mmCIF file with all atom_site columns, C-alpha atoms in Angstrom:
data_model
loop_
_atom_site.group_PDB
_atom_site.id
_atom_site.type_symbol
_atom_site.label_atom_id
_atom_site.label_alt_id
_atom_site.label_comp_id
_atom_site.label_asym_id
_atom_site.label_entity_id
_atom_site.label_seq_id
_atom_site.pdbx_PDB_ins_code
_atom_site.Cartn_x
_atom_site.Cartn_y
_atom_site.Cartn_z
_atom_site.occupancy
_atom_site.B_iso_or_equiv
_atom_site.pdbx_formal_charge
_atom_site.auth_seq_id
_atom_site.auth_comp_id
_atom_site.auth_asym_id
_atom_site.auth_atom_id
_atom_site.pdbx_PDB_model_num
ATOM 1   C CA . UNK A 1 1   ? -0.033  -0.060  0.045  1.00 49.00 ? 1   UNK A CA 1
ATOM 2   C CA . UNK A 1 2   ? 1.409   3.428   -1.099 1.00 53.00 ? 2   UNK A CA 1
ATOM 3   C CA . UNK A 1 3   ? 2.009   5.940   1.616  1.00 62.00 ? 3   UNK A CA 1
ATOM 4   C CA . UNK A 1 4   ? -0.202  8.225   0.053  1.00 80.00 ? 4   UNK A CA 1
ATOM 5   C CA . UNK A 1 5   ? -3.211  5.637   0.007  1.00 79.00 ? 5   UNK A CA 1
ATOM 6   C CA . UNK A 1 6   ? -2.257  4.544   3.647  1.00 80.00 ? 6   UNK A CA 1
ATOM 7   C CA . UNK A 1 7   ? -2.641  8.370   4.870  1.00 85.00 ? 7   UNK A CA 1
ATOM 8   C CA . UNK A 1 8   ? -5.887  8.694   2.919  1.00 88.00 ? 8   UNK A CA 1
ATOM 9   C CA . UNK A 1 9   ? -7.250  5.722   4.545  1.00 91.00 ? 9   UNK A CA 1
ATOM 10  C CA . UNK A 1 10  ? -6.087  6.434   7.881  1.00 91.00 ? 10  UNK A CA 1
ATOM 11  C CA . UNK A 1 11  ? -7.465  10.273  7.567  1.00 91.00 ? 11  UNK A CA 1
ATOM 12  C CA . UNK A 1 12  ? -11.053 8.746   6.700  1.00 92.00 ? 12  UNK A CA 1
ATOM 13  C CA . UNK A 1 13  ? -11.255 5.826   9.219  1.00 94.00 ? 13  UNK A CA 1
ATOM 14  C CA . UNK A 1 14  ? -9.384  7.252   12.300 1.00 94.00 ? 14  UNK A CA 1
ATOM 15  C CA . UNK A 1 15  ? -12.290 9.857   13.222 1.00 95.00 ? 15  UNK A CA 1
ATOM 16  C CA . UNK A 1 16  ? -14.775 7.034   12.667 1.00 95.00 ? 16  UNK A CA 1
ATOM 17  C CA . UNK A 1 17  ? -12.800 4.719   15.040 1.00 95.00 ? 17  UNK A CA 1
ATOM 18  C CA . UNK A 1 18  ? -12.262 7.469   17.503 1.00 94.00 ? 18  UNK A CA 1
ATOM 19  C CA . UNK A 1 19  ? -15.882 8.169   17.560 1.00 94.00 ? 19  UNK A CA 1
ATOM 20  C CA . UNK A 1 20  ? -16.520 4.568   18.803 1.00 93.00 ? 20  UNK A CA 1
ATOM 21  C CA . UNK A 1 21  ? -13.989 5.333   21.674 1.00 93.00 ? 21  UNK A CA 1
ATOM 22  C CA . UNK A 1 22  ? -11.384 2.764   20.032 1.00 94.00 ? 22  UNK A CA 1
ATOM 23  C CA . UNK A 1 23  ? -7.814  2.821   19.047 1.00 93.00 ? 23  UNK A CA 1
ATOM 24  C CA . UNK A 1 24  ? -6.914  2.155   15.353 1.00 94.00 ? 24  UNK A CA 1
ATOM 25  C CA . UNK A 1 25  ? -4.242  -0.292  15.574 1.00 91.00 ? 25  UNK A CA 1
ATOM 26  C CA . UNK A 1 26  ? -3.451  -1.293  11.970 1.00 91.00 ? 26  UNK A CA 1
ATOM 27  C CA . UNK A 1 27  ? -4.790  -0.690  8.153  1.00 92.00 ? 27  UNK A CA 1
ATOM 28  C CA . UNK A 1 28  ? -3.702  -3.148  5.663  1.00 91.00 ? 28  UNK A CA 1
ATOM 29  C CA . UNK A 1 29  ? -4.499  -3.220  2.019  1.00 89.00 ? 29  UNK A CA 1
ATOM 30  C CA . UNK A 1 30  ? -3.616  -6.427  0.151  1.00 88.00 ? 30  UNK A CA 1
ATOM 31  C CA . UNK A 1 31  ? -4.794  -8.394  -2.689 1.00 81.00 ? 31  UNK A CA 1
ATOM 32  C CA . UNK A 1 32  ? -7.290  -11.505 -2.679 1.00 74.00 ? 32  UNK A CA 1
ATOM 33  C CA . UNK A 1 33  ? -7.448  -13.001 -6.137 1.00 79.00 ? 33  UNK A CA 1
ATOM 34  C CA . UNK A 1 34  ? -9.250  -9.961  -8.291 1.00 82.00 ? 34  UNK A CA 1
ATOM 35  C CA . UNK A 1 35  ? -10.318 -8.143  -5.318 1.00 84.00 ? 35  UNK A CA 1
ATOM 36  C CA . UNK A 1 36  ? -8.575  -5.963  -2.970 1.00 86.00 ? 36  UNK A CA 1
ATOM 37  C CA . UNK A 1 37  ? -8.909  -6.824  0.921  1.00 89.00 ? 37  UNK A CA 1
ATOM 38  C CA . UNK A 1 38  ? -8.922  -3.696  3.484  1.00 91.00 ? 38  UNK A CA 1
ATOM 39  C CA . UNK A 1 39  ? -8.229  -4.934  6.850  1.00 93.00 ? 39  UNK A CA 1
ATOM 40  C CA . UNK A 1 40  ? -8.881  -2.543  9.535  1.00 94.00 ? 40  UNK A CA 1
ATOM 41  C CA . UNK A 1 41  ? -7.895  -3.495  13.094 1.00 94.00 ? 41  UNK A CA 1
ATOM 42  C CA . UNK A 1 42  ? -9.194  -1.762  16.195 1.00 94.00 ? 42  UNK A CA 1
ATOM 43  C CA . UNK A 1 43  ? -9.136  -2.288  20.058 1.00 92.00 ? 43  UNK A CA 1
ATOM 44  C CA . UNK A 1 44  ? -9.827  -0.679  23.252 1.00 90.00 ? 44  UNK A CA 1
ATOM 45  C CA . UNK A 1 45  ? -9.236  -1.185  26.957 1.00 85.00 ? 45  UNK A CA 1
ATOM 46  C CA . UNK A 1 46  ? -12.446 -3.255  27.416 1.00 86.00 ? 46  UNK A CA 1
ATOM 47  C CA . UNK A 1 47  ? -11.897 -5.188  24.216 1.00 86.00 ? 47  UNK A CA 1
ATOM 48  C CA . UNK A 1 48  ? -13.938 -4.841  21.323 1.00 90.00 ? 48  UNK A CA 1
ATOM 49  C CA . UNK A 1 49  ? -17.430 -6.435  20.829 1.00 91.00 ? 49  UNK A CA 1
ATOM 50  C CA . UNK A 1 50  ? -18.815 -7.988  17.501 1.00 91.00 ? 50  UNK A CA 1
ATOM 51  C CA . UNK A 1 51  ? -21.684 -5.712  17.449 1.00 93.00 ? 51  UNK A CA 1
ATOM 52  C CA . UNK A 1 52  ? -19.263 -2.622  17.700 1.00 93.00 ? 52  UNK A CA 1
ATOM 53  C CA . UNK A 1 53  ? -16.996 -4.057  14.662 1.00 93.00 ? 53  UNK A CA 1
ATOM 54  C CA . UNK A 1 54  ? -20.310 -4.598  12.605 1.00 95.00 ? 54  UNK A CA 1
ATOM 55  C CA . UNK A 1 55  ? -21.410 -1.036  13.216 1.00 94.00 ? 55  UNK A CA 1
ATOM 56  C CA . UNK A 1 56  ? -18.092 0.486   12.492 1.00 96.00 ? 56  UNK A CA 1
ATOM 57  C CA . UNK A 1 57  ? -17.682 -1.673  9.299  1.00 95.00 ? 57  UNK A CA 1
ATOM 58  C CA . UNK A 1 58  ? -20.947 -0.158  8.275  1.00 95.00 ? 58  UNK A CA 1
ATOM 59  C CA . UNK A 1 59  ? -19.696 3.439   8.840  1.00 95.00 ? 59  UNK A CA 1
ATOM 60  C CA . UNK A 1 60  ? -16.419 2.844   7.200  1.00 95.00 ? 60  UNK A CA 1
ATOM 61  C CA . UNK A 1 61  ? -18.148 1.424   4.211  1.00 93.00 ? 61  UNK A CA 1
ATOM 62  C CA . UNK A 1 62  ? -20.398 4.294   3.693  1.00 93.00 ? 62  UNK A CA 1
ATOM 63  C CA . UNK A 1 63  ? -17.467 6.804   4.112  1.00 93.00 ? 63  UNK A CA 1
ATOM 64  C CA . UNK A 1 64  ? -15.309 4.635   1.597  1.00 91.00 ? 64  UNK A CA 1
ATOM 65  C CA . UNK A 1 65  ? -18.272 4.805   -1.077 1.00 89.00 ? 65  UNK A CA 1
ATOM 66  C CA . UNK A 1 66  ? -18.269 8.332   -0.902 1.00 89.00 ? 66  UNK A CA 1
ATOM 67  C CA . UNK A 1 67  ? -14.306 8.691   -1.586 1.00 87.00 ? 67  UNK A CA 1
ATOM 68  C CA . UNK A 1 68  ? -12.152 6.987   -4.157 1.00 82.00 ? 68  UNK A CA 1
ATOM 69  C CA . UNK A 1 69  ? -9.477  6.142   -1.444 1.00 83.00 ? 69  UNK A CA 1
ATOM 70  C CA . UNK A 1 70  ? -9.887  2.226   -2.550 1.00 83.00 ? 70  UNK A CA 1
ATOM 71  C CA . UNK A 1 71  ? -9.965  3.160   -6.162 1.00 79.00 ? 71  UNK A CA 1
ATOM 72  C CA . UNK A 1 72  ? -12.333 1.791   -8.618 1.00 79.00 ? 72  UNK A CA 1
ATOM 73  C CA . UNK A 1 73  ? -11.840 -2.087  -8.272 1.00 81.00 ? 73  UNK A CA 1
ATOM 74  C CA . UNK A 1 74  ? -13.955 -4.276  -5.857 1.00 87.00 ? 74  UNK A CA 1
ATOM 75  C CA . UNK A 1 75  ? -12.595 -4.967  -2.493 1.00 89.00 ? 75  UNK A CA 1
ATOM 76  C CA . UNK A 1 76  ? -13.508 -6.519  0.767  1.00 91.00 ? 76  UNK A CA 1
ATOM 77  C CA . UNK A 1 77  ? -13.700 -4.649  4.102  1.00 93.00 ? 77  UNK A CA 1
ATOM 78  C CA . UNK A 1 78  ? -12.851 -6.624  7.193  1.00 94.00 ? 78  UNK A CA 1
ATOM 79  C CA . UNK A 1 79  ? -12.911 -4.899  10.415 1.00 95.00 ? 79  UNK A CA 1
ATOM 80  C CA . UNK A 1 80  ? -11.972 -6.917  13.653 1.00 92.00 ? 80  UNK A CA 1
ATOM 81  C CA . UNK A 1 81  ? -10.237 -6.743  17.056 1.00 90.00 ? 81  UNK A CA 1
ATOM 82  C CA . UNK A 1 82  ? -6.421  -7.941  17.340 1.00 88.00 ? 82  UNK A CA 1
ATOM 83  C CA . UNK A 1 83  ? -5.903  -11.673 17.389 1.00 82.00 ? 83  UNK A CA 1
ATOM 84  C CA . UNK A 1 84  ? -4.533  -13.271 20.649 1.00 78.00 ? 84  UNK A CA 1
ATOM 85  C CA . UNK A 1 85  ? -1.220  -13.515 18.960 1.00 80.00 ? 85  UNK A CA 1
ATOM 86  C CA . UNK A 1 86  ? -0.624  -9.958  18.143 1.00 85.00 ? 86  UNK A CA 1
ATOM 87  C CA . UNK A 1 87  ? 2.723   -8.737  19.095 1.00 91.00 ? 87  UNK A CA 1
ATOM 88  C CA . UNK A 1 88  ? 2.928   -5.968  21.916 1.00 93.00 ? 88  UNK A CA 1
ATOM 89  C CA . UNK A 1 89  ? 4.170   -3.006  20.390 1.00 91.00 ? 89  UNK A CA 1
ATOM 90  C CA . UNK A 1 90  ? 2.649   0.117   22.188 1.00 92.00 ? 90  UNK A CA 1
ATOM 91  C CA . UNK A 1 91  ? 2.421   1.067   25.713 1.00 94.00 ? 91  UNK A CA 1
ATOM 92  C CA . UNK A 1 92  ? -1.217  0.498   25.735 1.00 92.00 ? 92  UNK A CA 1
ATOM 93  C CA . UNK A 1 93  ? -0.781  -2.953  24.789 1.00 93.00 ? 93  UNK A CA 1
ATOM 94  C CA . UNK A 1 94  ? 1.212   -3.799  27.661 1.00 94.00 ? 94  UNK A CA 1
ATOM 95  C CA . UNK A 1 95  ? -1.375  -1.976  29.737 1.00 93.00 ? 95  UNK A CA 1
ATOM 96  C CA . UNK A 1 96  ? -4.285  -4.052  28.326 1.00 91.00 ? 96  UNK A CA 1
ATOM 97  C CA . UNK A 1 97  ? -1.962  -7.088  28.936 1.00 92.00 ? 97  UNK A CA 1
ATOM 98  C CA . UNK A 1 98  ? -1.646  -6.734  32.692 1.00 93.00 ? 98  UNK A CA 1
ATOM 99  C CA . UNK A 1 99  ? -2.384  -9.822  34.476 1.00 92.00 ? 99  UNK A CA 1
ATOM 100 C CA . UNK A 1 100 ? -1.477  -12.133 31.241 1.00 92.00 ? 100 UNK A CA 1
ATOM 101 C CA . UNK A 1 101 ? 1.117   -14.488 30.767 1.00 94.00 ? 101 UNK A CA 1
ATOM 102 C CA . UNK A 1 102 ? 3.814   -12.733 28.235 1.00 95.00 ? 102 UNK A CA 1
ATOM 103 C CA . UNK A 1 103 ? 6.757   -14.305 26.354 1.00 95.00 ? 103 UNK A CA 1
ATOM 104 C CA . UNK A 1 104 ? 9.634   -11.867 25.967 1.00 96.00 ? 104 UNK A CA 1
ATOM 105 C CA . UNK A 1 105 ? 12.526  -11.721 23.610 1.00 95.00 ? 105 UNK A CA 1
ATOM 106 C CA . UNK A 1 106 ? 14.819  -9.559  25.552 1.00 94.00 ? 106 UNK A CA 1
ATOM 107 C CA . UNK A 1 107 ? 17.468  -7.592  23.746 1.00 91.00 ? 107 UNK A CA 1
ATOM 108 C CA . UNK A 1 108 ? 20.292  -9.238  25.798 1.00 89.00 ? 108 UNK A CA 1
ATOM 109 C CA . UNK A 1 109 ? 18.954  -11.681 28.130 1.00 81.00 ? 109 UNK A CA 1
ATOM 110 C CA . UNK A 1 110 ? 17.268  -14.123 25.787 1.00 90.00 ? 110 UNK A CA 1
ATOM 111 C CA . UNK A 1 111 ? 13.725  -15.363 26.420 1.00 94.00 ? 111 UNK A CA 1
ATOM 112 C CA . UNK A 1 112 ? 11.686  -14.700 29.463 1.00 93.00 ? 112 UNK A CA 1
ATOM 113 C CA . UNK A 1 113 ? 7.840   -15.862 30.090 1.00 93.00 ? 113 UNK A CA 1
ATOM 114 C CA . UNK A 1 114 ? 6.410   -13.804 32.931 1.00 95.00 ? 114 UNK A CA 1
ATOM 115 C CA . UNK A 1 115 ? 2.895   -12.389 34.095 1.00 95.00 ? 115 UNK A CA 1
ATOM 116 C CA . UNK A 1 116 ? 2.573   -8.691  33.928 1.00 96.00 ? 116 UNK A CA 1
ATOM 117 C CA . UNK A 1 117 ? 1.759   -7.122  37.445 1.00 96.00 ? 117 UNK A CA 1
ATOM 118 C CA . UNK A 1 118 ? 1.939   -3.366  36.371 1.00 96.00 ? 118 UNK A CA 1
ATOM 119 C CA . UNK A 1 119 ? 3.125   -0.909  33.806 1.00 96.00 ? 119 UNK A CA 1
ATOM 120 C CA . UNK A 1 120 ? 4.444   2.533   33.989 1.00 95.00 ? 120 UNK A CA 1
ATOM 121 C CA . UNK A 1 121 ? 6.271   4.924   31.895 1.00 95.00 ? 121 UNK A CA 1
ATOM 122 C CA . UNK A 1 122 ? 9.673   3.251   32.044 1.00 95.00 ? 122 UNK A CA 1
ATOM 123 C CA . UNK A 1 123 ? 8.674   -0.816  32.063 1.00 95.00 ? 123 UNK A CA 1
ATOM 124 C CA . UNK A 1 124 ? 7.052   -3.406  33.529 1.00 96.00 ? 124 UNK A CA 1
ATOM 125 C CA . UNK A 1 125 ? 6.775   -5.340  37.053 1.00 96.00 ? 125 UNK A CA 1
ATOM 126 C CA . UNK A 1 126 ? 6.628   -8.893  36.133 1.00 96.00 ? 126 UNK A CA 1
ATOM 127 C CA . UNK A 1 127 ? 5.866   -12.084 38.027 1.00 95.00 ? 127 UNK A CA 1
ATOM 128 C CA . UNK A 1 128 ? 8.285   -15.038 36.813 1.00 93.00 ? 128 UNK A CA 1
ATOM 129 C CA . UNK A 1 129 ? 6.697   -18.227 37.357 1.00 90.00 ? 129 UNK A CA 1
ATOM 130 C CA . UNK A 1 130 ? 8.756   -20.705 39.781 1.00 85.00 ? 130 UNK A CA 1
ATOM 131 C CA . UNK A 1 131 ? 9.860   -23.850 38.162 1.00 82.00 ? 131 UNK A CA 1
ATOM 132 C CA . UNK A 1 132 ? 9.114   -27.306 39.779 1.00 81.00 ? 132 UNK A CA 1
ATOM 133 C CA . UNK A 1 133 ? 7.398   -25.922 42.890 1.00 80.00 ? 133 UNK A CA 1
ATOM 134 C CA . UNK A 1 134 ? 9.325   -23.054 43.594 1.00 88.00 ? 134 UNK A CA 1
ATOM 135 C CA . UNK A 1 135 ? 7.942   -19.789 44.135 1.00 92.00 ? 135 UNK A CA 1
ATOM 136 C CA . UNK A 1 136 ? 7.594   -17.110 41.783 1.00 91.00 ? 136 UNK A CA 1
ATOM 137 C CA . UNK A 1 137 ? 9.983   -14.391 41.552 1.00 92.00 ? 137 UNK A CA 1
ATOM 138 C CA . UNK A 1 138 ? 9.679   -10.494 40.949 1.00 94.00 ? 138 UNK A CA 1
ATOM 139 C CA . UNK A 1 139 ? 11.361  -8.962  38.042 1.00 94.00 ? 139 UNK A CA 1
ATOM 140 C CA . UNK A 1 140 ? 11.563  -5.354  36.405 1.00 96.00 ? 140 UNK A CA 1
ATOM 141 C CA . UNK A 1 141 ? 12.239  -5.098  32.916 1.00 95.00 ? 141 UNK A CA 1
ATOM 142 C CA . UNK A 1 142 ? 12.590  -1.735  30.951 1.00 95.00 ? 142 UNK A CA 1
ATOM 143 C CA . UNK A 1 143 ? 10.719  -1.151  27.701 1.00 96.00 ? 143 UNK A CA 1
ATOM 144 C CA . UNK A 1 144 ? 14.049  -0.411  26.152 1.00 94.00 ? 144 UNK A CA 1
ATOM 145 C CA . UNK A 1 145 ? 15.220  -4.170  27.227 1.00 95.00 ? 145 UNK A CA 1
ATOM 146 C CA . UNK A 1 146 ? 12.327  -5.996  25.133 1.00 96.00 ? 146 UNK A CA 1
ATOM 147 C CA . UNK A 1 147 ? 12.943  -6.601  21.701 1.00 95.00 ? 147 UNK A CA 1
ATOM 148 C CA . UNK A 1 148 ? 9.752   -8.715  21.224 1.00 95.00 ? 148 UNK A CA 1
ATOM 149 C CA . UNK A 1 149 ? 6.400   -9.473  23.425 1.00 96.00 ? 149 UNK A CA 1
ATOM 150 C CA . UNK A 1 150 ? 3.515   -11.425 22.728 1.00 95.00 ? 150 UNK A CA 1
ATOM 151 C CA . UNK A 1 151 ? 0.727   -12.742 25.110 1.00 93.00 ? 151 UNK A CA 1
ATOM 152 C CA . UNK A 1 152 ? 0.833   -16.566 25.809 1.00 91.00 ? 152 UNK A CA 1
ATOM 153 C CA . UNK A 1 153 ? -2.445  -18.348 25.258 1.00 87.00 ? 153 UNK A CA 1
ATOM 154 C CA . UNK A 1 154 ? -3.611  -19.886 28.737 1.00 85.00 ? 154 UNK A CA 1
ATOM 155 C CA . UNK A 1 155 ? -6.252  -22.505 28.699 1.00 82.00 ? 155 UNK A CA 1
ATOM 156 C CA . UNK A 1 156 ? -6.041  -23.523 32.248 1.00 74.00 ? 156 UNK A CA 1
ATOM 157 C CA . UNK A 1 157 ? -5.946  -20.266 33.994 1.00 65.00 ? 157 UNK A CA 1
ATOM 158 C CA . UNK A 1 158 ? -9.199  -19.119 35.965 1.00 56.00 ? 158 UNK A CA 1
ATOM 159 C CA . UNK A 1 159 ? -10.550 -15.868 34.876 1.00 55.00 ? 159 UNK A CA 1
ATOM 160 C CA . UNK A 1 160 ? -10.341 -12.848 37.554 1.00 52.00 ? 160 UNK A CA 1
ATOM 161 C CA . UNK A 1 161 ? -14.266 -13.157 37.649 1.00 45.00 ? 161 UNK A CA 1
ATOM 162 C CA . UNK A 1 162 ? -14.224 -16.746 38.529 1.00 46.00 ? 162 UNK A CA 1
ATOM 163 C CA . UNK A 1 163 ? -11.654 -16.304 41.159 1.00 47.00 ? 163 UNK A CA 1
ATOM 164 C CA . UNK A 1 164 ? -13.713 -13.752 42.959 1.00 47.00 ? 164 UNK A CA 1
ATOM 165 C CA . UNK A 1 165 ? -16.808 -15.767 42.847 1.00 45.00 ? 165 UNK A CA 1
#
């Protein structure tokens, strides 16, 4: 996607996304056979419900129909929330992942799997699970030391709501 098209799409879509109190995470244009594919990824601190994606998709579709940002050809519009395997790249991603288990690729210390306990402007307070029955340990990691980070899917962890019940 050209920078000009990307900027135009962002200019059209961002106000609609912001009006729904969502963050625009990604805009991707690609080819799907003879059709174009416009994928828009949105998120919020509370997550994104399917109904919100559907309403936003209709609003974006109407706005795109009024413009020539996608050109003359056919395209498919897809509005969704980020997948569970989305990399954590922004400060807000880490805040939203508080309480979750995350796999970090550190710039100098290799890999680390830990639970995010708290996030501030400089970095993360983590709980590193203990191995073979040992107690978890606390660790501080600065954002500057993180090369990559991705939430680990946990199938056996109880939800906070379940724990409180």
